[in-house]
Amino acid sequence: MFQVRTDLAMEARELYQESKQQEISGVSVEQEELKDIKITRVEVLNDEAAQVMGKPKGSYITLECLGLRKTDADLKDEVSQVLAKEIKELIGKKDKLRALVVGLGNWNITPDALGPKVISKVYVTRHLFQMYNKESDQDLAEISAISPGVMGTTGVETGEIIKGIVEKTKPDLVVAVDALASRKMERVNSTIQISNTGISPGSGVGNKRQSLNQETLGVPVIAVGVPTVVDAATLTSDTIDLVIEAFTRQSSKGSDFYKMLMDLKDDEKYSLIREILEPYNANVMVTPKDIDEVITNLSQIIANAINIALHPGIDLKDVNRYIH
Amino acid sequence: MFQVRTDLAMEARELYQESKQQEISGVSVEQEELKDIKITRVEVLNDEAAQVMGKPKGSYITLECLGLRKTDADLKDEVSQVLAKEIKELIGKKDKLRALVVGLGNWNITPDALGPKVISKVYVTRHLFQMYNKESDQDLAEISAISPGVMGTTGVETGEIIKGIVEKTKPDLVVAVDALASRKMERVNSTIQISNTGISPGSGVGNKRQSLNQETLGVPVIAVGVPTVVDAATLTSDTIDLVIEAFTRQSSKGSDFYKMLMDLKDDEKYSLIREILEPYNANVMVTPKDIDEVITNLSQIIANAINIALHPGIDLKDVNRYIH
Amino acid sequence: MFQVRTDLAMEARELYQESKQQEISGVSVEQEELKDIKITRVEVLNDEAAQVMGKPKGSYITLECLGLRKTDADLKDEVSQVLAKEIKELIGKKDKLRALVVGLGNWNITPDALGPKVISKVYVTRHLFQMYNKESDQDLAEISAISPGVMGTTGVETGEIIKGIVEKTKPDLVVAVDALASRKMERVNSTIQISNTGISPGSGVGNKRQSLNQETLGVPVIAVGVPTVVDAATLTSDTIDLVIEAFTRQSSKGSDFYKMLMDLKDDEKYSLIREILEPYNANVMVTPKDIDEVITNLSQIIANAINIALHPGIDLKDVNRYIH
Amino acid sequence: MFQVRTDLAMEARELYQESKQQEISGVSVEQEELKDIKITRVEVLNDEAAQVMGKPKGSYITLECLGLRKTDADLKDEVSQVLAKEIKELIGKKDKLRALVVGLGNWNITPDALGPKVISKVYVTRHLFQMYNKESDQDLAEISAISPGVMGTTGVETGEIIKGIVEKTKPDLVVAVDALASRKMERVNSTIQISNTGISPGSGVGNKRQSLNQETLGVPVIAVGVPTVVDAATLTSDTIDLVIEAFTRQSSKGSDFYKMLMDLKDDEKYSLIREILEPYNANVMVTPKDIDEVITNLSQIIANAINIALHPGIDLKDVNRYIH
């Protein structure tokens, strides 16, 4: 059976295509190229497709932009706006929006701190609505935000904590921000995925086992994620494929091994490599050297996008000028 | 009316004594001197005393130890053990303890990050109990821990968040760790207060307005706090008193002004100074230069004490050897 | 004798004026108001004025902009450009500029970390000139940068370290960035001073005792500084003045004490307060709560200004787009 | 020709042995097993051996201790003392020692920040000797310390900066602390190497191209290093070897490819893999997730060892009690 170890729907689909040489039935894909950003919209249309993809039914939108890793103020603004527009479309029209923004991940591990860093830049207003006994506002949505930590440091399933807060504060919507894992180094810190399917237990940076979605929380969950690491086994597995390809191109010597390896199912190969790496790579991650700065930039871009998308009266000018 | 701006019960009592030249009725005070640590036990015995003190009825234990600001491994161990013993006594005998440790404060403001830093060093086990379907353990209590953030960044009263988690996870006890404000620079980072009365809205570093106590959460709340700042108005007010004293000692010239100032009620003087400082000190704090290192040390001491106090089979050797 | 404890020339002059009710002879002052920035240019013209001011002969330019404390992208850009222009004018026309940028201060103490943080964002090129054996470049100056630390952590006078590096690398110019102390809370983090007189031993955040100037280093030294703290004694001293003023306005009771205090020389008063505060405020600083974020923003503004001012082919667009 | 990409002499020797199935002539190896620590002493005795090893003639002592990654206070103390003893032996008897401790590496990249972090904990005294005009002291050596940064951020060869400071301050000895690269994940953060040959341009975390040794600085240079990363190409290359071994053991299918790969010289294989990884792994590192905490612990251990080794009157009790 085909199985994937990626949080990105577009990678899951890519892997299926590479492996089976055909499109997944029940999945629609649409691409759009802006100046600096490539948008891929994947729709998982039925349960069968969901099972093959390993992703729930729903919409997955990926923004790819290599420039994200650099500090380019104009490009950051452009990505924030495109991201805000996509988030708005996923939410749909809402009057008097009351949303809880959740930053998943561990703030003590840099590549997992994306969620908590975004939370610290979200423009929260719920306490002001309460303080002034306001029901609604023309410019501002009623926003709360929390970084609950991870199960390893709290001892509590993150889903339980969020569920408790949702029951107390009764938002209409949850926006969950998380660091993801990708299969490809080239996508690390250069890709943002949003979806309306919530967060599923996945191969992310930490251990996040319970789903956060409409079913578990009782309100729609928009997920925003960026792959910030590749796991060592994935990197090695992919590199071996590249090495064999290179050998095969250079000479015919590699072909036997290549054939043998191709006969192996992907899962077997990955398991074998994991097993071999085990004594070495427990809790090892592969990450860029400038990860601190990259996470700071990405958290700014995503927080800006969320602020623009949720608050009806806030635009790019405001987030750069008055907020934070 | 007598009113205090301190989180420390022993200071509230001290201020009353200085002002009224008598002991508060309904308050019992007991002192104990260890080698490096001075322990003061204040009991607020009735409602009248509670009102005068501005502190709920209950027990307040203060450990004073100037050496806390230095990095002395032996002294840190000694304080952890004394603190663990006092916490154990406040909790009383418990089989199968299930506790939630709450780290209050904002991890982005160094002197307010004590609570969150302690949380990251508490030995949490609740998820392990769940994973292995265990009811109880000889050596380990069932511990969870959370740093919810502050209302300014979450938009939600911290009490509501904790209440939601308490309802979901049903602990027997909450231990709340917080950074406090003191009136006296000499107590900053050299004093630890524990009490069985929970956290009251106070003059702490951030804005923490709702009480966390048995009444609001439905379970007993042990509070552990360290003063990490003095507010600028308090510092100035106290210094002016010292200046006047010095002048008065040196010459008779100061006496008239001194008399006039002594006629002023403490509150009036403080308000006057706050008003004068207003344009200057909004969000200003007075704190030692090496606050980063001090908070790291204090969080280690308190986390060790909590780990020893809550887990029946963990002692000092274990916290230094295996935990974190 | 009149003596000042401020790193800002404009404050030294202000204090003189307040105390003597007249302008210092030998000092010229010029003000310019831009949209969001107030520029004050103080020229200390002769040795007498230098002695009265406690500042060497030369030019001192101060940019005041309350908005600096906020995160406003447009305003940051505006300040960077104005600052770049002023730095360029102080340097004068230079072909083939070779400059060493020095970040003074201790990166472990947030309000003293301004210099080191700027250094990490300066666009250094000296190694590229060396690697490609280039003599000069149309767009780029030959820039090196160092944060030597402070004497308390190195055991070496910072001046000696810089002198050693200057002798080895032979720059035409040194630009020294430092955190300063101000007398007034309102100037903290809202004021940038540049001068062509180098760094003098002063009342800054750390202990910087040796001068960095043309005389000691053999090349011109441009200093760029921002006050990031007020010392506790200064704050108290100034507040006492305000308190007395307030009392005097409210009633006649304060007048005797006021007269007595006015009779005291400023230095005596300050020394008295320092002495009284001694047990409390050793190594205490008064600083805003959001100092981490403020230092990050200021370091970006100053690094951008230095990059624009030193490299002939780099402008604002470049620093936001390609650098860092 | 045999060539290695490791900073550890013991690994260079291991690799030679694995490749050639014999001991390097001109290299002596000695091992000692303490309770928790394994000590390997490698002596490179002549120029030929130096060339084969890719390491200068001299002594290389490696402490291996898996427990280093954990926080065990007793073990940390034990390692500090063993390390101090080895450093003392390398230095030899010295009256009136004047040493400069250099922390190499970039403090903005966690796994490269070991050197700078050690520096911040070294007990520096040179300024005190100067201040009190002392020639020597019974208990204290005259110690200075600096973290110059890396060429990418300074624009100056680190060797030039250190040379400048050595000329100004004239120490008898330089102790250089650096983060290293290892070939093996299992050695990362569990191995400390000291040598009397200085720092050579190597495969370390950053780009450190110029040697720091007696020849370049004019005084003996003791190097202390810990491998904190493995580079992605090394990890992949080693894993491929393990995968092939596993395949070969499991079946005969792998044998052809294995033979082919064995025919490849090590260098060719590594270059091939680097080339293949190039678009993906520029500036990628493989590092444990808890690297922040690990670096903090290691820097404490090494700083303690240096303080004990250099100051005649300081022992373990002092470093834990009074220093930092």
PDB file of C-alpha atoms in Angstrom, chain A residues 35 70-75 293 317 319-324, chain C residues 35 70-75 293 317 319-324:
ATOM      1  CA  LYS A  35       5.365  37.048 -10.059  1.00  0.00           C
ATOM      2  CA  LYS A  70      15.716  35.814   2.246  1.00  0.00           C
ATOM      3  CA  THR A  71      14.837  39.051   3.966  1.00  0.00           C
ATOM      4  CA  ASP A  72      13.091  41.022   1.253  1.00  0.00           C
ATOM      5  CA  ALA A  73      10.584  43.463   2.725  1.00  0.00           C
ATOM      6  CA  ASP A  74       8.570  43.860  -0.488  1.00  0.00           C
ATOM      7  CA  LEU A  75       8.354  40.130  -1.073  1.00  0.00           C
ATOM      8  CA  GLU A 293      16.306  34.356  11.432  1.00  0.00           C
ATOM      9  CA  LYS A 317      -0.206  49.303   5.846  1.00  0.00           C
ATOM     10  CA  VAL A 319       0.248  45.649  10.149  1.00  0.00           C
ATOM     11  CA  ASN A 320       3.525  47.267   9.187  1.00  0.00           C
ATOM     12  CA  ARG A 321       2.725  50.508  10.948  1.00  0.00           C
ATOM     13  CA  TYR A 322       0.766  49.961  14.105  1.00  0.00           C
ATOM     14  CA  ILE A 323       0.693  46.331  15.096  1.00  0.00           C
ATOM     15  CA  HIS A 324       3.249  44.396  17.243  1.00  0.00           C
TER      16      HIS A 324
ATOM     17  CA  LYS C  35       7.798  65.215   9.420  1.00  0.00           C
ATOM     18  CA  LYS C  70       6.943  51.390  17.726  1.00  0.00           C
ATOM     19  CA  THR C  71       7.255  49.025  14.801  1.00  0.00           C
ATOM     20  CA  ASP C  72       6.383  51.190  11.831  1.00  0.00           C
ATOM     21  CA  ALA C  73       8.111  49.981   8.671  1.00  0.00           C
ATOM     22  CA  ASP C  74       7.791  53.296   6.807  1.00  0.00           C
ATOM     23  CA  LEU C  75       9.084  55.326   9.730  1.00  0.00           C
ATOM     24  CA  GLU C 293      11.882  44.043  20.589  1.00  0.00           C
ATOM     25  CA  LYS C 317      15.672  49.274  -1.456  1.00  0.00           C
ATOM     26  CA  VAL C 319      18.990  46.909   2.458  1.00  0.00           C
ATOM     27  CA  ASN C 320      15.378  45.825   2.690  1.00  0.00           C
ATOM     28  CA  ARG C 321      15.640  43.419  -0.211  1.00  0.00           C
ATOM     29  CA  TYR C 322      19.003  41.730  -0.320  1.00  0.00           C
ATOM     30  CA  ILE C 323      20.950  42.315   2.831  1.00  0.00           C
ATOM     31  CA  HIS C 324      20.814  40.292   6.111  1.00  0.00           C
TER      32      HIS C 324
END
